[in-house]
Amino acid sequence: MERITNLERKYVGEVLDNAFATSLNSTFNNKLEKEFAEIFHTQYAIGHCNGTATMHTALAALGVKPGDEVIVPPLTMSSTSLAVLHNGSIPVFADVDADTFNISPEAIEKVITSKTKAIISVALYGLSPDNDAIRAICKKHSLFFIEDNAECFLGTYKGKLVGEFGDFASFSFQASKHLSTGEGGMLICSNETFADNARRFNCLGYAGVSAKQGKITRQDIQDPRYARHISLGFNYRMSELQAAVACAQLERANELVQQRIKVAEIFDQVVNSTDLLRRQVEPDEYKNSYWSYSVILNTDKPETEWYRFRDLFVKNGGDGYYAAWMLSYDEPLFRNIIQKWNGVWQKYQAGLCPTAEYLQKRMMQLKTNYWNLVEAEQQAEILQKTIKQF
Ligand SMILES: Cc1ncc(COP(=O)(O)O)c(C=O)c1O
């Protein structure tokens, strides 16, 4: 199986053949947004340049303000909390569940204050968080819910697609993701006012754009009295070249996701037969889309043993696997700079989220983007050998 096929090449060729003619310069963006919204049974999809900008847009579009608090998990790529900072808001960290590694609803409840305005959950490594519980908390405390699904495409929760639960759901098309355009993102929602706000925010505050209309007209811009900017926005748009690739990838989404699931099944055969590794638990009624295959190294000495296992695996011919990112609140940015912001009541220090801290030190993220299953089988054999030797 190929990650990039002649379909992607054909669509990109069409954009180049059109030489970015203004009249045609939204063709793939419009097609992509329409099809994306249909897949997630929603009304609006708004293309973005990446899956960090999407979340900044979502917060701004919901009216979350500087100084407001937004609850996020610490065990994630930091874009989740960086987007909160981009909005001038304050990330408040809630611990994660020891089995699913996703944000824990009980932990969320503990950090809600009168300043909390929203929760951003993450479908970590492709697995849904407990959306029903998070929605119930949002309803009880009148909070907005944003899904960060950068790592999850076509994963499901109780029979519905991950992405069908939040006020906004965000996706990334960065190079490592299920669908890739190199860089890119998508934001979906069902509320027209929020979608209008989102489009305008991602499009420099232009008056002429709206929920379903990502472009201002030629008549508008040819009028010297045309007042363009009615609010402050960023230029977070997706380019037509990215959209062309994304349209092709979306047509192939099923095969791209299924391939990762097959790779996970291959790793399962090894991991399920050892106590040394413990995989991310997929509860009943959840379907993981396996952006990566994540396991915990069962050890009391992660400081040395993580490296010893990794070195042995690589020596045996294994691909280097990834560690979990440092917990966001452990990053120097948070410890040294954000901690000093006015209004940050939470102490960004060790002990804040003990479960996340336990998991982070032991996490191994095995790649699932093998386009040839023979390679995945070889990696699984090397993993097996490494476990025996360790
Ligand atoms: C959980 C999560 N959120 C957000 C992002 C940011 O996406 P992007 O790189 O498209 O900005 C990523 C990864 O890139 C991610 O893994």
mmCIF file of C-alpha atoms and ligand atoms in Angstrom:
data_model
loop_
_atom_site.group_PDB
_atom_site.id
_atom_site.type_symbol
_atom_site.label_atom_id
_atom_site.label_comp_id
_atom_site.label_asym_id
_atom_site.label_seq_id
_atom_site.Cartn_x
_atom_site.Cartn_y
_atom_site.Cartn_z
ATOM 1 C CA MET A 1 0.000 0.000 0.000
ATOM 2 C CA GLU A 2 1.213 3.514 -0.821
ATOM 3 C CA ARG A 3 0.740 6.457 1.443
ATOM 4 C CA ILE A 4 0.682 8.890 -1.484
ATOM 5 C CA THR A 5 -0.851 7.646 -4.729
ATOM 6 C CA ASN A 6 -1.558 8.950 -8.205
ATOM 7 C CA LEU A 7 -4.833 10.369 -6.886
ATOM 8 C CA GLU A 8 -2.989 12.901 -4.680
ATOM 9 C CA ARG A 9 -0.676 13.654 -7.629
ATOM 10 C CA LYS A 10 -3.640 14.136 -9.952
ATOM 11 C CA TYR A 11 -5.419 16.598 -7.624
ATOM 12 C CA VAL A 12 -2.257 18.578 -6.932
ATOM 13 C CA GLY A 13 -1.647 18.650 -10.693
ATOM 14 C CA GLU A 14 -5.092 20.176 -11.211
ATOM 15 C CA VAL A 15 -4.293 23.016 -8.819
ATOM 16 C CA LEU A 16 -0.987 23.685 -10.535
ATOM 17 C CA ASP A 17 -2.597 23.494 -13.982
ATOM 18 C CA ASN A 18 -5.090 26.148 -12.871
ATOM 19 C CA ALA A 19 -2.148 28.352 -11.851
ATOM 20 C CA PHE A 20 -4.045 29.436 -8.696
ATOM 21 C CA ALA A 21 -6.649 31.258 -10.799
ATOM 22 C CA THR A 22 -8.773 33.246 -8.340
ATOM 23 C CA SER A 23 -12.014 31.830 -9.665
ATOM 24 C CA LEU A 24 -10.852 28.256 -9.009
ATOM 25 C CA ASN A 25 -8.727 28.787 -5.939
ATOM 26 C CA SER A 26 -11.233 27.363 -3.476
ATOM 27 C CA THR A 27 -12.349 24.339 -5.456
ATOM 28 C CA PHE A 28 -10.578 21.743 -3.328
ATOM 29 C CA ASN A 29 -11.086 23.659 -0.091
ATOM 30 C CA ASN A 30 -14.853 23.723 -0.703
ATOM 31 C CA LYS A 31 -14.952 20.056 -1.683
ATOM 32 C CA LEU A 32 -12.894 19.036 1.336
ATOM 33 C CA GLU A 33 -14.993 21.042 3.807
ATOM 34 C CA LYS A 34 -18.252 19.690 2.410
ATOM 35 C CA GLU A 35 -17.113 16.064 2.485
ATOM 36 C CA PHE A 36 -15.510 16.381 5.895
ATOM 37 C CA ALA A 37 -18.682 17.817 7.426
ATOM 38 C CA GLU A 38 -20.730 15.009 5.843
ATOM 39 C CA ILE A 39 -18.522 12.272 7.304
ATOM 40 C CA PHE A 40 -18.979 13.684 10.805
ATOM 41 C CA HIS A 41 -22.724 14.311 10.322
ATOM 42 C CA THR A 42 -22.250 17.988 11.016
ATOM 43 C CA GLN A 43 -22.927 21.290 9.285
ATOM 44 C CA TYR A 44 -19.643 23.137 9.116
ATOM 45 C CA ALA A 45 -16.013 22.301 8.434
ATOM 46 C CA ILE A 46 -13.356 25.001 8.247
ATOM 47 C CA GLY A 47 -9.956 24.211 6.756
ATOM 48 C CA HIS A 48 -6.890 25.441 8.651
ATOM 49 C CA CYS A 49 -3.136 25.561 8.135
ATOM 50 C CA ASN A 50 -2.584 23.149 11.041
ATOM 51 C CA GLY A 51 -4.211 21.432 14.009
ATOM 52 C CA THR A 52 -2.950 23.947 16.577
ATOM 53 C CA ALA A 53 -4.436 26.996 14.863
ATOM 54 C CA THR A 54 -7.747 25.110 14.778
ATOM 55 C CA MET A 55 -7.931 25.061 18.568
ATOM 56 C CA HIS A 56 -6.947 28.717 18.898
ATOM 57 C CA THR A 57 -9.772 29.489 16.476
ATOM 58 C CA ALA A 58 -12.211 27.300 18.413
ATOM 59 C CA LEU A 59 -11.482 29.046 21.711
ATOM 60 C CA ALA A 60 -11.788 32.499 20.168
ATOM 61 C CA ALA A 61 -14.974 31.550 18.281
ATOM 62 C CA LEU A 62 -16.596 30.319 21.490
ATOM 63 C CA GLY A 63 -15.800 33.627 23.187
ATOM 64 C CA VAL A 64 -13.263 32.199 25.631
ATOM 65 C CA LYS A 65 -11.328 35.250 26.806
ATOM 66 C CA PRO A 66 -7.824 36.062 28.063
ATOM 67 C CA GLY A 67 -7.638 35.081 31.730
ATOM 68 C CA ASP A 68 -10.355 32.433 31.422
ATOM 69 C CA GLU A 69 -9.350 28.918 32.438
ATOM 70 C CA VAL A 70 -9.372 25.962 30.077
ATOM 71 C CA ILE A 71 -8.929 22.424 31.368
ATOM 72 C CA VAL A 72 -6.526 20.230 29.397
ATOM 73 C CA PRO A 73 -4.632 16.964 29.907
ATOM 74 C CA PRO A 74 -0.858 17.245 30.463
ATOM 75 C CA LEU A 75 -0.061 13.950 28.686
ATOM 76 C CA THR A 76 -0.315 15.113 25.086
ATOM 77 C CA MET A 77 1.640 16.943 22.459
ATOM 78 C CA SER A 78 1.728 20.457 23.904
ATOM 79 C CA SER A 79 -0.299 22.095 21.126
ATOM 80 C CA THR A 80 -3.390 21.372 23.204
ATOM 81 C CA SER A 81 -2.270 23.765 25.921
ATOM 82 C CA LEU A 82 -0.282 26.057 23.632
ATOM 83 C CA ALA A 83 -3.501 26.939 21.815
ATOM 84 C CA VAL A 84 -4.947 27.996 25.176
ATOM 85 C CA LEU A 85 -1.938 30.272 25.674
ATOM 86 C CA HIS A 86 -2.254 31.646 22.141
ATOM 87 C CA ASN A 87 -5.725 32.772 23.195
ATOM 88 C CA GLY A 88 -4.318 34.460 26.317
ATOM 89 C CA SER A 89 -6.224 31.956 28.459
ATOM 90 C CA ILE A 90 -4.874 29.830 31.288
ATOM 91 C CA PRO A 91 -4.312 26.081 30.899
ATOM 92 C CA VAL A 92 -5.376 24.140 33.979
ATOM 93 C CA PHE A 93 -4.191 20.540 33.985
ATOM 94 C CA ALA A 94 -6.333 17.564 34.953
ATOM 95 C CA ASP A 95 -4.801 14.132 35.480
ATOM 96 C CA VAL A 96 -5.368 11.161 33.179
ATOM 97 C CA ASP A 97 -6.784 7.681 33.551
ATOM 98 C CA ALA A 98 -4.185 4.979 34.276
ATOM 99 C CA ASP A 99 -5.665 2.540 31.724
ATOM 100 C CA THR A 100 -6.812 4.649 28.773
ATOM 101 C CA PHE A 101 -4.172 7.371 29.318
ATOM 102 C CA ASN A 102 -6.873 9.945 28.492
ATOM 103 C CA ILE A 103 -8.123 12.858 30.588
ATOM 104 C CA SER A 104 -10.024 11.615 33.638
ATOM 105 C CA PRO A 105 -13.542 13.015 34.205
ATOM 106 C CA GLU A 106 -13.043 12.741 37.995
ATOM 107 C CA ALA A 107 -9.839 14.767 37.739
ATOM 108 C CA ILE A 108 -11.614 17.393 35.627
ATOM 109 C CA GLU A 109 -14.245 17.911 38.325
ATOM 110 C CA LYS A 110 -11.511 18.633 40.880
ATOM 111 C CA VAL A 111 -9.998 21.575 38.994
ATOM 112 C CA ILE A 112 -13.131 23.428 37.905
ATOM 113 C CA THR A 113 -13.292 26.984 39.265
ATOM 114 C CA SER A 114 -15.557 29.979 38.633
ATOM 115 C CA LYS A 115 -13.137 30.993 35.844
ATOM 116 C CA THR A 116 -13.328 27.696 33.936
ATOM 117 C CA LYS A 117 -14.848 28.208 30.495
ATOM 118 C CA ALA A 118 -13.913 25.151 28.457
ATOM 119 C CA ILE A 119 -12.417 21.678 28.395
ATOM 120 C CA ILE A 120 -10.163 20.439 25.613
ATOM 121 C CA SER A 121 -9.953 16.657 25.622
ATOM 122 C CA VAL A 122 -7.461 14.700 23.541
ATOM 123 C CA ALA A 123 -8.112 11.365 21.834
ATOM 124 C CA LEU A 124 -4.630 10.224 22.775
ATOM 125 C CA TYR A 125 -2.819 7.981 20.282
ATOM 126 C CA GLY A 126 -6.136 7.487 18.455
ATOM 127 C CA LEU A 127 -8.343 6.420 21.394
ATOM 128 C CA SER A 128 -11.444 8.351 22.390
ATOM 129 C CA PRO A 129 -11.735 9.882 25.846
ATOM 130 C CA ASP A 130 -14.912 9.267 27.864
ATOM 131 C CA ASN A 131 -17.060 11.697 25.893
ATOM 132 C CA ASP A 132 -20.354 11.044 27.712
ATOM 133 C CA ALA A 133 -18.799 11.823 31.080
ATOM 134 C CA ILE A 134 -17.046 14.942 29.765
ATOM 135 C CA ARG A 135 -20.237 16.199 28.145
ATOM 136 C CA ALA A 136 -22.145 15.667 31.375
ATOM 137 C CA ILE A 137 -19.574 17.782 33.244
ATOM 138 C CA CYS A 138 -19.784 20.495 30.581
ATOM 139 C CA LYS A 139 -23.560 20.544 30.861
ATOM 140 C CA LYS A 140 -23.508 20.671 34.652
ATOM 141 C CA HIS A 141 -21.016 23.568 34.793
ATOM 142 C CA SER A 142 -21.965 25.349 31.527
ATOM 143 C CA LEU A 143 -18.592 24.760 29.891
ATOM 144 C CA PHE A 144 -17.648 24.470 26.253
ATOM 145 C CA PHE A 145 -16.178 21.209 24.978
ATOM 146 C CA ILE A 146 -13.465 21.088 22.318
ATOM 147 C CA GLU A 147 -12.204 17.748 21.035
ATOM 148 C CA ASP A 148 -8.531 17.631 20.033
ATOM 149 C CA ASN A 149 -8.590 14.766 17.557
ATOM 150 C CA ALA A 150 -5.242 15.429 15.927
ATOM 151 C CA GLU A 151 -4.327 11.792 16.591
ATOM 152 C CA CYS A 152 -7.695 10.203 15.942
ATOM 153 C CA PHE A 153 -9.426 9.704 12.626
ATOM 154 C CA LEU A 154 -12.425 7.375 12.286
ATOM 155 C CA GLY A 155 -12.024 6.195 15.875
ATOM 156 C CA THR A 156 -15.400 5.620 17.527
ATOM 157 C CA TYR A 157 -17.042 5.970 20.922
ATOM 158 C CA LYS A 158 -20.276 4.109 21.607
ATOM 159 C CA GLY A 159 -21.017 3.764 17.923
ATOM 160 C CA LYS A 160 -20.385 7.401 16.973
ATOM 161 C CA LEU A 161 -17.322 8.930 15.396
ATOM 162 C CA VAL A 162 -14.873 10.710 17.647
ATOM 163 C CA GLY A 163 -15.503 14.284 16.493
ATOM 164 C CA GLU A 164 -19.284 14.151 16.943
ATOM 165 C CA PHE A 165 -19.250 15.181 20.606
ATOM 166 C CA GLY A 166 -17.714 18.615 21.132
ATOM 167 C CA ASP A 167 -18.886 22.150 20.407
ATOM 168 C CA PHE A 168 -15.868 22.030 18.113
ATOM 169 C CA ALA A 169 -13.675 19.127 17.051
ATOM 170 C CA SER A 170 -10.182 19.697 15.732
ATOM 171 C CA PHE A 171 -8.088 17.519 13.377
ATOM 172 C CA SER A 172 -4.506 17.684 12.148
ATOM 173 C CA PHE A 173 -3.041 16.681 8.775
ATOM 174 C CA GLN A 174 0.584 17.081 9.895
ATOM 175 C CA ALA A 175 2.995 14.625 8.290
ATOM 176 C CA SER A 176 2.638 11.819 10.871
ATOM 177 C CA LYS A 177 -1.169 11.808 11.006
ATOM 178 C CA HIS A 178 -3.706 9.369 9.521
ATOM 179 C CA LEU A 179 -4.513 11.804 6.713
ATOM 180 C CA SER A 180 -1.580 13.955 5.796
ATOM 181 C CA THR A 181 -1.007 17.042 3.720
ATOM 182 C CA GLY A 182 2.390 17.724 5.309
ATOM 183 C CA GLU A 183 0.777 20.396 7.478
ATOM 184 C CA GLY A 184 -2.921 21.145 7.757
ATOM 185 C CA GLY A 185 -5.950 21.032 10.006
ATOM 186 C CA MET A 186 -9.732 21.007 10.107
ATOM 187 C CA LEU A 187 -12.254 22.330 12.566
ATOM 188 C CA ILE A 188 -15.843 21.104 12.587
ATOM 189 C CA CYS A 189 -18.966 22.251 14.410
ATOM 190 C CA SER A 190 -22.726 22.303 14.070
ATOM 191 C CA ASN A 191 -23.535 25.802 15.363
ATOM 192 C CA GLU A 192 -23.732 28.486 12.676
ATOM 193 C CA THR A 193 -22.759 31.405 14.915
ATOM 194 C CA PHE A 194 -19.696 29.594 16.222
ATOM 195 C CA ALA A 195 -18.785 28.518 12.688
ATOM 196 C CA ASP A 196 -19.192 32.094 11.411
ATOM 197 C CA ASN A 197 -16.907 33.346 14.170
ATOM 198 C CA ALA A 198 -14.412 30.578 13.464
ATOM 199 C CA ARG A 199 -14.257 31.300 9.751
ATOM 200 C CA ARG A 200 -13.762 34.998 10.324
ATOM 201 C CA PHE A 201 -11.074 34.390 12.935
ATOM 202 C CA ASN A 202 -9.155 32.062 10.593
ATOM 203 C CA CYS A 203 -9.535 34.526 7.740
ATOM 204 C CA LEU A 204 -8.118 37.837 9.033
ATOM 205 C CA GLY A 205 -11.483 39.020 10.336
ATOM 206 C CA TYR A 206 -12.875 39.467 6.823
ATOM 207 C CA ALA A 207 -16.413 40.779 6.617
ATOM 208 C CA GLY A 208 -17.297 38.767 3.536
ATOM 209 C CA VAL A 209 -16.599 35.278 4.824
ATOM 210 C CA SER A 210 -19.004 33.116 6.766
ATOM 211 C CA ALA A 211 -19.569 29.612 8.079
ATOM 212 C CA LYS A 212 -19.766 28.046 4.601
ATOM 213 C CA GLN A 213 -18.065 30.772 2.605
ATOM 214 C CA GLY A 214 -14.296 30.883 2.902
ATOM 215 C CA LYS A 215 -13.611 33.505 0.294
ATOM 216 C CA ILE A 216 -14.505 37.128 -0.332
ATOM 217 C CA THR A 217 -15.874 37.962 -3.776
ATOM 218 C CA ARG A 218 -14.057 39.737 -6.560
ATOM 219 C CA GLN A 219 -16.737 42.461 -6.603
ATOM 220 C CA ASP A 220 -16.033 43.171 -2.963
ATOM 221 C CA ILE A 221 -12.307 43.545 -3.287
ATOM 222 C CA GLN A 222 -12.590 45.660 -6.424
ATOM 223 C CA ASP A 223 -14.594 48.299 -4.528
ATOM 224 C CA PRO A 224 -12.367 51.024 -2.997
ATOM 225 C CA ARG A 225 -14.901 51.580 -0.225
ATOM 226 C CA TYR A 226 -15.066 47.943 0.746
ATOM 227 C CA ALA A 227 -14.451 47.625 4.490
ATOM 228 C CA ARG A 228 -12.771 44.284 4.884
ATOM 229 C CA HIS A 229 -11.914 43.733 8.498
ATOM 230 C CA ILE A 230 -14.735 43.704 10.999
ATOM 231 C CA SER A 231 -12.866 41.835 13.723
ATOM 232 C CA LEU A 232 -9.322 40.793 14.553
ATOM 233 C CA GLY A 233 -8.439 37.523 12.927
ATOM 234 C CA PHE A 234 -5.396 35.465 11.997
ATOM 235 C CA ASN A 235 -4.460 34.079 8.617
ATOM 236 C CA TYR A 236 -4.918 30.410 9.467
ATOM 237 C CA ARG A 237 -6.348 29.285 6.117
ATOM 238 C CA MET A 238 -5.540 26.042 4.388
ATOM 239 C CA SER A 239 -3.906 26.383 0.991
ATOM 240 C CA GLU A 240 -5.493 24.923 -2.116
ATOM 241 C CA LEU A 241 -2.503 22.592 -2.573
ATOM 242 C CA GLN A 242 -2.990 21.176 0.930
ATOM 243 C CA ALA A 243 -6.713 20.837 0.290
ATOM 244 C CA ALA A 244 -6.061 18.940 -2.955
ATOM 245 C CA VAL A 245 -3.918 16.381 -1.113
ATOM 246 C CA ALA A 246 -6.461 16.192 1.710
ATOM 247 C CA CYS A 247 -9.321 15.481 -0.713
ATOM 248 C CA ALA A 248 -7.427 12.512 -2.094
ATOM 249 C CA GLN A 249 -6.474 11.289 1.379
ATOM 250 C CA LEU A 250 -10.072 11.596 2.512
ATOM 251 C CA GLU A 251 -11.224 9.383 -0.369
ATOM 252 C CA ARG A 252 -8.657 6.830 0.848
ATOM 253 C CA ALA A 253 -9.305 7.383 4.569
ATOM 254 C CA ASN A 254 -10.612 3.911 5.249
ATOM 255 C CA GLU A 255 -7.619 2.085 3.835
ATOM 256 C CA LEU A 256 -5.205 4.520 5.535
ATOM 257 C CA VAL A 257 -6.808 3.966 8.948
ATOM 258 C CA GLN A 258 -7.313 0.222 8.493
ATOM 259 C CA GLN A 259 -3.635 -0.224 7.730
ATOM 260 C CA ARG A 260 -2.722 1.239 11.141
ATOM 261 C CA ILE A 261 -5.280 -0.984 12.845
ATOM 262 C CA LYS A 262 -3.748 -4.047 11.158
ATOM 263 C CA VAL A 263 -0.297 -3.010 12.391
ATOM 264 C CA ALA A 264 -1.703 -2.658 15.928
ATOM 265 C CA GLU A 265 -3.138 -6.184 15.692
ATOM 266 C CA ILE A 266 0.313 -7.469 14.792
ATOM 267 C CA PHE A 267 1.864 -5.766 17.853
ATOM 268 C CA ASP A 268 -1.024 -7.045 19.993
ATOM 269 C CA GLN A 269 0.083 -10.627 19.455
ATOM 270 C CA VAL A 270 3.394 -9.861 21.143
ATOM 271 C CA VAL A 271 2.235 -7.427 23.812
ATOM 272 C CA ASN A 272 -0.722 -9.518 24.983
ATOM 273 C CA SER A 273 1.606 -12.376 25.863
ATOM 274 C CA THR A 274 3.976 -10.504 28.201
ATOM 275 C CA ASP A 275 3.699 -8.751 31.552
ATOM 276 C CA LEU A 276 6.631 -6.510 30.768
ATOM 277 C CA LEU A 277 4.530 -4.287 28.515
ATOM 278 C CA ARG A 278 1.030 -2.994 29.239
ATOM 279 C CA ARG A 279 -0.961 -1.578 26.337
ATOM 280 C CA GLN A 280 -3.395 1.355 26.310
ATOM 281 C CA VAL A 281 -6.740 -0.189 27.279
ATOM 282 C CA GLU A 282 -9.505 0.047 24.662
ATOM 283 C CA PRO A 283 -12.738 -0.125 26.692
ATOM 284 C CA ASP A 284 -15.818 -1.886 25.292
ATOM 285 C CA GLU A 285 -17.639 0.318 22.821
ATOM 286 C CA TYR A 286 -14.477 2.301 21.963
ATOM 287 C CA LYS A 287 -12.573 1.776 18.695
ATOM 288 C CA ASN A 288 -8.997 3.015 18.618
ATOM 289 C CA SER A 289 -7.721 4.357 15.293
ATOM 290 C CA TYR A 290 -4.109 3.760 16.393
ATOM 291 C CA TRP A 291 -2.168 6.836 15.414
ATOM 292 C CA SER A 292 0.470 4.991 17.392
ATOM 293 C CA TYR A 293 0.584 1.791 19.430
ATOM 294 C CA SER A 294 1.360 2.770 22.968
ATOM 295 C CA VAL A 295 2.593 0.611 25.808
ATOM 296 C CA ILE A 296 3.886 1.143 29.302
ATOM 297 C CA LEU A 297 7.129 -0.518 30.323
ATOM 298 C CA ASN A 298 6.333 -2.198 33.618
ATOM 299 C CA THR A 299 9.330 -1.225 35.690
ATOM 300 C CA ASP A 300 10.172 0.446 38.989
ATOM 301 C CA LYS A 301 13.235 2.011 37.442
ATOM 302 C CA PRO A 302 12.046 3.835 34.309
ATOM 303 C CA GLU A 303 14.976 6.286 34.543
ATOM 304 C CA THR A 304 17.377 3.558 33.424
ATOM 305 C CA GLU A 305 15.184 0.756 32.110
ATOM 306 C CA TRP A 306 13.356 2.772 29.422
ATOM 307 C CA TYR A 307 16.697 3.516 27.784
ATOM 308 C CA ARG A 308 18.012 -0.045 28.267
ATOM 309 C CA PHE A 309 14.938 -1.518 26.557
ATOM 310 C CA ARG A 310 15.054 1.049 23.756
ATOM 311 C CA ASP A 311 18.786 0.469 23.112
ATOM 312 C CA LEU A 312 18.288 -3.304 23.011
ATOM 313 C CA PHE A 313 15.323 -2.962 20.645
ATOM 314 C CA VAL A 314 17.301 -0.727 18.285
ATOM 315 C CA LYS A 315 20.355 -3.020 18.515
ATOM 316 C CA ASN A 316 18.116 -5.913 17.464
ATOM 317 C CA GLY A 317 17.064 -3.940 14.372
ATOM 318 C CA GLY A 318 13.962 -2.253 15.761
ATOM 319 C CA ASP A 319 12.844 1.150 14.563
ATOM 320 C CA GLY A 320 13.391 3.738 17.241
ATOM 321 C CA TYR A 321 10.087 4.197 19.022
ATOM 322 C CA TYR A 322 8.947 7.445 20.489
ATOM 323 C CA ALA A 323 8.773 8.470 24.117
ATOM 324 C CA ALA A 324 5.731 10.330 25.341
ATOM 325 C CA TRP A 325 6.243 14.085 25.119
ATOM 326 C CA MET A 326 7.318 15.675 28.373
ATOM 327 C CA LEU A 327 4.192 16.545 30.332
ATOM 328 C CA SER A 328 3.167 20.017 29.168
ATOM 329 C CA TYR A 329 3.449 21.567 32.627
ATOM 330 C CA ASP A 330 7.009 20.219 32.956
ATOM 331 C CA GLU A 331 8.129 22.115 29.861
ATOM 332 C CA PRO A 332 10.394 25.085 30.625
ATOM 333 C CA LEU A 333 7.851 27.410 28.995
ATOM 334 C CA PHE A 334 5.233 26.507 31.587
ATOM 335 C CA ARG A 335 7.551 26.212 34.582
ATOM 336 C CA ASN A 336 9.547 29.384 33.930
ATOM 337 C CA ILE A 337 7.245 31.751 32.077
ATOM 338 C CA ILE A 338 3.564 30.872 32.178
ATOM 339 C CA GLN A 339 3.677 30.013 35.883
ATOM 340 C CA LYS A 340 4.354 33.697 36.528
ATOM 341 C CA TRP A 341 1.273 34.925 34.661
ATOM 342 C CA ASN A 342 -1.323 36.661 36.763
ATOM 343 C CA GLY A 343 -4.159 34.337 37.629
ATOM 344 C CA VAL A 344 -2.282 31.035 37.292
ATOM 345 C CA TRP A 345 -3.299 29.384 40.536
ATOM 346 C CA GLN A 346 -2.193 25.875 39.693
ATOM 347 C CA LYS A 347 1.391 24.967 40.614
ATOM 348 C CA TYR A 348 3.087 23.666 37.480
ATOM 349 C CA GLN A 349 5.368 21.323 39.389
ATOM 350 C CA ALA A 350 6.043 17.627 40.033
ATOM 351 C CA GLY A 351 3.144 15.867 41.752
ATOM 352 C CA LEU A 352 0.430 17.869 39.971
ATOM 353 C CA CYS A 353 -0.855 14.913 37.923
ATOM 354 C CA PRO A 354 0.657 11.751 39.462
ATOM 355 C CA THR A 355 -0.845 9.250 37.021
ATOM 356 C CA ALA A 356 0.353 11.199 34.002
ATOM 357 C CA GLU A 357 3.793 11.460 35.598
ATOM 358 C CA TYR A 358 3.910 7.691 36.190
ATOM 359 C CA LEU A 359 2.865 6.912 32.622
ATOM 360 C CA GLN A 360 5.035 9.503 30.888
ATOM 361 C CA LYS A 361 8.280 8.043 32.234
ATOM 362 C CA ARG A 362 7.387 4.554 31.025
ATOM 363 C CA MET A 363 5.595 5.228 27.734
ATOM 364 C CA MET A 364 6.760 3.711 24.476
ATOM 365 C CA GLN A 365 4.965 4.753 21.306
ATOM 366 C CA LEU A 366 5.497 2.206 18.566
ATOM 367 C CA LYS A 367 4.948 3.432 15.034
ATOM 368 C CA THR A 368 1.872 2.209 13.166
ATOM 369 C CA ASN A 369 2.610 3.866 9.841
ATOM 370 C CA TYR A 370 4.079 0.839 8.083
ATOM 371 C CA TRP A 371 2.698 0.756 4.574
ATOM 372 C CA ASN A 372 4.010 -2.751 4.117
ATOM 373 C CA LEU A 373 2.776 -5.230 6.745
ATOM 374 C CA VAL A 374 5.851 -7.422 6.330
ATOM 375 C CA GLU A 375 7.873 -4.621 7.890
ATOM 376 C CA ALA A 376 5.435 -4.436 10.814
ATOM 377 C CA GLU A 377 5.732 -8.196 11.301
ATOM 378 C CA GLN A 378 9.527 -7.908 11.372
ATOM 379 C CA GLN A 379 9.267 -5.170 13.991
ATOM 380 C CA ALA A 380 6.924 -7.320 16.086
ATOM 381 C CA GLU A 381 9.430 -10.201 15.948
ATOM 382 C CA ILE A 382 12.217 -7.854 17.044
ATOM 383 C CA LEU A 383 10.011 -6.671 19.897
ATOM 384 C CA GLN A 384 9.408 -10.284 20.917
ATOM 385 C CA LYS A 385 13.141 -11.016 20.878
ATOM 386 C CA THR A 386 13.876 -7.871 22.899
ATOM 387 C CA ILE A 387 11.315 -8.810 25.559
ATOM 388 C CA LYS A 388 12.935 -12.249 25.932
ATOM 389 C CA GLN A 389 16.449 -10.804 26.238
ATOM 390 C CA PHE A 390 15.539 -7.950 28.589
HETATM 391 C C1 LIG B 1 -2.783 15.815 20.352
HETATM 392 C C2 LIG B 1 -2.276 16.800 19.342
HETATM 393 N N1 LIG B 1 -2.839 18.008 19.299
HETATM 394 C C3 LIG B 1 -2.440 18.923 18.415
HETATM 395 C C4 LIG B 1 -1.435 18.659 17.524
HETATM 396 C C5 LIG B 1 -1.003 19.755 16.636
HETATM 397 O O1 LIG B 1 -1.256 19.547 15.309
HETATM 398 P P1 LIG B 1 -0.433 20.364 14.231
HETATM 399 O O2 LIG B 1 0.954 19.808 14.201
HETATM 400 O O3 LIG B 1 -1.177 20.121 12.965
HETATM 401 O O4 LIG B 1 -0.438 21.791 14.630
HETATM 402 C C6 LIG B 1 -0.826 17.392 17.526
HETATM 403 C C7 LIG B 1 0.254 16.967 16.621
HETATM 404 O O5 LIG B 1 0.823 17.462 15.773
HETATM 405 C C8 LIG B 1 -1.249 16.447 18.465
HETATM 406 O O6 LIG B 1 -0.678 15.239 18.511
#
